[in-house]
Amino acid sequence: MLNDLSDTEDDEMLILQAAVFLIVLVGIDEARQNQIRNRNQHRLYLRRRDLLPNPRAATPWQALWDGQNDRAFITTMGFDVQTFRYFLEGPGRFAEQWEETPIPRRDVSTQGEPCLGARSLDACGALGLVLHYLSSAMLEVHLQQIFALVPSTVTRYLSFSLDILYEVLLEMEEAEISMPQTVEEFESESELICARHPLLRGTFGGLDGLSLTAETSDDPEMENATYNGWKSGHCINNVIEFSPQGTIIMAVLNAPGSWHDARVARPIFTALEDVPDGFFLVADTAFPRGSASINGKI
């Protein structure tokens, strides 16, 4: 009788231990699932199942490309259709380099043949991607929606396309940023301005600052550098020098948002030392007249 009672108690203890062990396992699994769910709430990207199935068909980008509308191209990428095609088509241009160069990957030889059919975007799509990226402050998640690309592909294609676009622009005379070099060139620019503003004789261009919104960095040092107290936001500061023809003749780009325009413009002040006497830039009061070496040049 006592033995039977002891056996029953042992069985009950084993069942209790098994139940406790099972409860602990369920609790651990539930905690892990909660951790995954909480982590996913902070992920700012989309997975393939969240996107349109085919990046080369029926995407917002494809609708834009098929429309060939100047207004739409300028609004989203900063260039009209003709200029976009000028970057894209022809010897040495974007499409040729896109189709002849393998996309850098650890598992792909840089000397191999490009596998164009396996790429998510064709050349015009890749150029559209990089111009969308350069022309706005949108998050990459928006690029994922427009082009139906997963995050890793967006990152890889942006890096590759930026390199190609840079090489293309280096070879284009129209893309050169250069100040006038001779007295005759300075006089020609000044005459264009004087035709409308006769009292500004000697002016060869204008100087202005451009502040672009930037994402808040997780790095405290970078966050502090890009914060502009006057605008109460994070930004990147640029100073651009324009000619009366509407072209950029000098620029200082991607300076910290905490810098004043006068500090950003120091390389331009240095370049003004070589400007012939009698010629100057027009600027607002954000830019000081500078040192004695550029007296009368601003």
Coordinates of C-alpha atoms in Angstrom, one line a residue:
M1 CA 0.0 0.0 0.0
L2 CA 2.8 2.4 1.0
N3 CA 4.7 1.4 -2.2
D4 CA 1.7 2.2 -4.4
L5 CA 1.3 5.6 -2.7
S6 CA 4.9 6.4 -3.2
D7 CA 4.8 5.4 -6.9
T8 CA 1.8 7.6 -7.4
E9 CA 3.5 10.6 -5.7
D10 CA 6.6 10.0 -7.9
D11 CA 4.4 9.9 -11.1
E12 CA 2.7 13.1 -10.0
M13 CA 6.0 14.8 -9.4
L14 CA 7.3 13.8 -12.8
I15 CA 4.1 15.1 -14.4
L16 CA 4.5 18.4 -12.5
Q17 CA 8.1 18.8 -13.5
A18 CA 7.3 18.1 -17.1
A19 CA 4.5 20.7 -17.0
V20 CA 6.8 23.3 -15.4
F21 CA 9.4 22.6 -18.0
L22 CA 6.8 23.0 -20.8
I23 CA 5.6 26.2 -19.4
V24 CA 9.2 27.6 -19.2
L25 CA 9.8 26.6 -22.9
V26 CA 6.5 28.3 -23.9
G27 CA 7.5 31.4 -22.0
I28 CA 10.9 31.5 -23.6
D29 CA 9.5 31.1 -27.1
E30 CA 6.8 33.8 -26.4
A31 CA 9.5 36.2 -25.2
R32 CA 11.6 35.6 -28.3
Q33 CA 8.6 36.2 -30.5
N34 CA 7.8 39.5 -28.6
Q35 CA 11.4 40.5 -29.1
I36 CA 11.2 39.9 -32.9
R37 CA 7.9 41.8 -33.1
N38 CA 9.3 44.8 -31.2
R39 CA 12.4 44.8 -33.3
N40 CA 10.4 44.7 -36.5
Q41 CA 8.4 47.8 -35.5
H42 CA 11.6 49.8 -35.9
R43 CA 12.6 48.4 -39.3
L44 CA 12.2 51.0 -42.0
Y45 CA 12.3 48.7 -45.0
L46 CA 10.0 46.4 -46.9
R47 CA 10.3 42.8 -47.8
R48 CA 9.7 41.2 -51.2
R49 CA 6.2 40.2 -50.3
D50 CA 5.4 43.8 -49.4
L51 CA 6.4 45.0 -52.8
L52 CA 5.1 44.7 -56.4
P53 CA 6.2 41.4 -57.8
N54 CA 8.2 42.6 -60.8
P55 CA 10.6 45.6 -60.7
R56 CA 10.4 45.8 -64.5
A57 CA 6.7 45.9 -64.9
A58 CA 3.8 48.0 -63.6
T59 CA 5.8 49.9 -61.0
P60 CA 5.4 53.6 -60.3
W61 CA 8.8 54.1 -62.1
Q62 CA 7.6 52.2 -65.2
A63 CA 4.5 54.4 -65.3
L64 CA 6.7 57.5 -65.1
W65 CA 9.1 56.2 -67.8
D66 CA 6.3 55.2 -70.2
G67 CA 4.7 58.6 -69.9
Q68 CA 7.8 60.5 -71.1
N69 CA 6.4 63.7 -69.6
D70 CA 8.8 66.6 -69.0
R71 CA 6.9 68.0 -66.0
A72 CA 6.9 64.6 -64.3
F73 CA 10.6 64.0 -65.0
I74 CA 11.6 67.5 -63.7
T75 CA 9.4 67.1 -60.6
T76 CA 10.9 63.7 -59.6
M77 CA 14.5 63.8 -61.0
G78 CA 15.3 67.4 -61.8
F79 CA 15.8 66.9 -65.5
D80 CA 13.5 66.9 -68.6
V81 CA 13.1 63.9 -70.8
Q82 CA 15.7 65.1 -73.4
T83 CA 18.4 65.7 -70.7
F84 CA 17.6 62.3 -69.1
R85 CA 18.1 60.6 -72.4
Y86 CA 21.3 62.7 -73.0
F87 CA 22.8 61.2 -69.9
L88 CA 21.5 57.7 -70.8
E89 CA 22.2 57.2 -74.5
G90 CA 25.3 57.3 -76.7
P91 CA 28.9 56.1 -76.5
G92 CA 30.3 56.2 -73.0
R93 CA 27.0 57.2 -71.5
F94 CA 25.1 55.6 -68.7
A95 CA 23.4 52.8 -70.6
E96 CA 26.6 51.6 -72.2
Q97 CA 28.5 51.5 -68.9
W98 CA 25.6 49.9 -67.1
E99 CA 25.4 47.1 -69.7
E100 CA 29.1 46.5 -69.9
T101 CA 30.2 46.6 -66.3
P102 CA 29.4 43.8 -63.7
I103 CA 27.8 45.0 -60.5
P104 CA 30.4 44.6 -57.8
R105 CA 29.7 41.6 -55.5
R106 CA 31.8 39.4 -53.4
D107 CA 30.6 36.3 -55.3
V108 CA 31.0 37.8 -58.8
S109 CA 34.3 38.3 -60.7
T110 CA 34.9 41.9 -61.8
Q111 CA 36.2 40.5 -65.0
G112 CA 33.1 38.5 -65.8
E113 CA 30.4 39.2 -68.3
P114 CA 27.4 41.2 -66.9
C115 CA 24.2 39.2 -66.6
L116 CA 21.7 41.8 -67.7
G117 CA 18.7 39.5 -67.7
A118 CA 19.2 38.8 -64.0
R119 CA 19.2 42.5 -63.0
S120 CA 16.1 43.9 -61.4
L121 CA 16.4 47.2 -63.4
D122 CA 17.6 48.0 -66.8
A123 CA 19.8 51.1 -67.5
C124 CA 17.0 53.7 -67.6
G125 CA 15.6 52.3 -64.4
A126 CA 19.0 52.5 -62.7
L127 CA 19.5 56.1 -63.8
G128 CA 16.0 56.9 -62.6
L129 CA 16.8 55.3 -59.3
V130 CA 19.9 57.4 -58.7
L131 CA 18.3 60.6 -59.9
H132 CA 15.3 60.1 -57.6
Y133 CA 17.8 59.6 -54.8
L134 CA 19.8 62.7 -55.6
S135 CA 16.8 64.9 -56.2
S136 CA 15.0 64.5 -52.9
A137 CA 15.4 63.8 -49.2
M138 CA 13.1 60.7 -49.4
L139 CA 13.9 57.6 -47.3
E140 CA 15.1 54.5 -49.0
V141 CA 11.9 52.8 -48.2
H142 CA 10.2 55.1 -50.6
L143 CA 12.6 54.1 -53.3
Q144 CA 11.8 50.5 -52.5
Q145 CA 8.1 51.2 -53.2
I146 CA 8.7 53.3 -56.4
F147 CA 11.1 50.7 -58.0
A148 CA 9.8 47.5 -56.3
L149 CA 13.3 46.7 -54.9
V150 CA 14.3 45.0 -51.6
P151 CA 16.7 47.0 -49.4
S152 CA 19.9 45.2 -50.3
T153 CA 19.3 45.7 -54.0
V154 CA 18.5 49.4 -53.5
T155 CA 21.8 49.9 -51.7
R156 CA 23.8 48.0 -54.2
Y157 CA 22.3 49.6 -57.2
L158 CA 22.6 53.1 -55.8
S159 CA 26.3 52.6 -55.1
F160 CA 26.9 51.2 -58.5
S161 CA 24.8 53.8 -60.4
L162 CA 26.4 56.7 -58.5
D163 CA 29.8 55.5 -59.7
I164 CA 28.7 55.2 -63.3
L165 CA 26.9 58.6 -63.3
Y166 CA 30.1 60.2 -61.8
E167 CA 32.2 58.8 -64.6
V168 CA 29.7 59.9 -67.3
L169 CA 29.6 63.5 -66.0
L170 CA 33.4 63.7 -65.8
E171 CA 33.5 63.2 -69.6
M172 CA 30.7 65.7 -70.4
E173 CA 31.9 69.2 -71.2
E174 CA 28.4 70.5 -70.3
A175 CA 28.8 69.2 -66.7
E176 CA 32.0 71.1 -66.0
I177 CA 31.8 73.5 -63.1
S178 CA 34.3 76.3 -63.8
M179 CA 34.6 80.0 -63.2
P180 CA 35.4 82.4 -66.1
Q181 CA 39.2 82.3 -66.9
T182 CA 39.9 85.4 -69.0
V183 CA 39.0 89.1 -68.8
E184 CA 36.9 88.6 -71.9
E185 CA 34.8 85.9 -70.3
F186 CA 34.2 88.0 -67.2
E187 CA 33.2 90.9 -69.4
S188 CA 30.8 88.7 -71.3
E189 CA 29.1 87.6 -68.1
S190 CA 28.9 91.2 -66.8
E191 CA 27.3 92.4 -70.0
L192 CA 24.4 89.9 -69.6
I193 CA 23.7 91.2 -66.1
C194 CA 24.0 94.9 -67.2
A195 CA 21.5 94.4 -70.0
R196 CA 18.9 94.1 -67.2
H197 CA 20.6 95.9 -64.3
P198 CA 22.8 98.7 -65.7
L199 CA 24.0 99.8 -62.3
L200 CA 25.6 96.4 -61.6
R201 CA 28.5 96.8 -64.0
G202 CA 31.3 94.5 -63.2
T203 CA 29.1 91.8 -61.7
F204 CA 29.8 88.4 -63.1
G205 CA 27.6 86.2 -61.0
G206 CA 25.7 85.7 -57.7
L207 CA 26.4 83.8 -54.5
D208 CA 23.8 82.1 -52.3
G209 CA 23.5 79.4 -49.7
L210 CA 21.3 76.2 -50.0
S211 CA 20.3 74.2 -47.0
L212 CA 19.1 70.7 -47.6
T213 CA 17.2 68.6 -45.0
A214 CA 19.1 65.7 -43.6
E215 CA 18.2 62.6 -41.6
T216 CA 19.0 62.7 -37.9
S217 CA 22.1 60.6 -37.4
D218 CA 22.4 58.0 -34.6
D219 CA 26.0 59.2 -34.1
P220 CA 26.0 62.0 -31.5
E221 CA 28.9 63.7 -33.1
M222 CA 27.3 63.7 -36.6
E223 CA 23.9 64.6 -35.1
N224 CA 25.5 67.7 -33.5
A225 CA 27.4 68.7 -36.6
T226 CA 24.3 68.7 -38.8
Y227 CA 22.0 70.5 -36.4
N228 CA 21.2 74.0 -37.3
G229 CA 19.9 76.0 -34.3
W230 CA 18.5 78.8 -36.4
K231 CA 16.3 76.4 -38.4
S232 CA 15.7 74.0 -35.5
G233 CA 16.5 71.0 -37.7
H234 CA 19.2 68.9 -39.2
C235 CA 20.5 69.8 -42.6
I236 CA 23.5 69.9 -44.9
N237 CA 24.7 73.4 -46.1
N238 CA 25.9 74.3 -49.5
V239 CA 27.1 77.5 -51.1
I240 CA 26.6 77.9 -54.9
E241 CA 28.0 80.5 -57.3
F242 CA 25.8 81.1 -60.3
S243 CA 26.5 82.8 -63.6
P244 CA 23.9 85.0 -65.4
Q245 CA 23.5 82.1 -67.9
G246 CA 21.9 80.0 -65.1
T247 CA 24.9 77.7 -64.8
I248 CA 26.8 76.8 -61.6
I249 CA 30.4 78.1 -61.9
M250 CA 31.6 77.1 -58.4
A251 CA 30.1 75.3 -55.4
V252 CA 31.0 74.1 -51.9
L253 CA 28.8 71.1 -51.1
N254 CA 27.9 68.9 -48.1
A255 CA 29.2 71.1 -45.3
P256 CA 27.8 70.5 -41.8
G257 CA 24.5 72.2 -41.1
S258 CA 25.9 73.8 -38.0
W259 CA 28.2 75.9 -40.2
H260 CA 27.4 79.5 -41.2
D261 CA 27.3 80.3 -44.9
A262 CA 30.3 82.5 -44.6
R263 CA 32.4 79.6 -43.2
V264 CA 31.2 77.2 -45.9
A265 CA 32.1 79.7 -48.6
R266 CA 35.8 80.1 -47.7
P267 CA 37.0 78.1 -50.7
I268 CA 35.0 80.5 -52.9
F269 CA 36.6 83.5 -51.1
T270 CA 40.0 82.0 -51.9
A271 CA 39.1 81.6 -55.6
L272 CA 38.0 85.3 -55.7
E273 CA 41.6 86.3 -55.2
D274 CA 42.3 85.4 -58.8
V275 CA 39.3 87.4 -60.2
P276 CA 40.5 90.4 -62.2
D277 CA 40.0 93.8 -60.6
G278 CA 36.7 95.5 -61.4
F279 CA 34.7 92.3 -61.3
F280 CA 32.7 91.0 -58.3
L281 CA 29.9 88.7 -57.1
V282 CA 26.5 89.8 -55.7
A283 CA 25.6 88.2 -52.4
D284 CA 23.2 88.9 -49.5
T285 CA 24.3 90.0 -46.0
A286 CA 25.0 86.4 -44.9
F287 CA 28.3 86.7 -46.7
P288 CA 30.9 89.2 -45.3
R289 CA 33.1 91.2 -47.7
G290 CA 36.0 89.1 -46.7
S291 CA 39.6 89.9 -46.1
A292 CA 41.7 92.6 -47.8
S293 CA 42.8 90.2 -50.5
I294 CA 39.2 90.0 -51.9
N295 CA 38.2 93.6 -51.2
G296 CA 35.6 94.7 -53.7
K297 CA 35.1 91.2 -55.0
I298 CA 31.8 90.6 -53.1

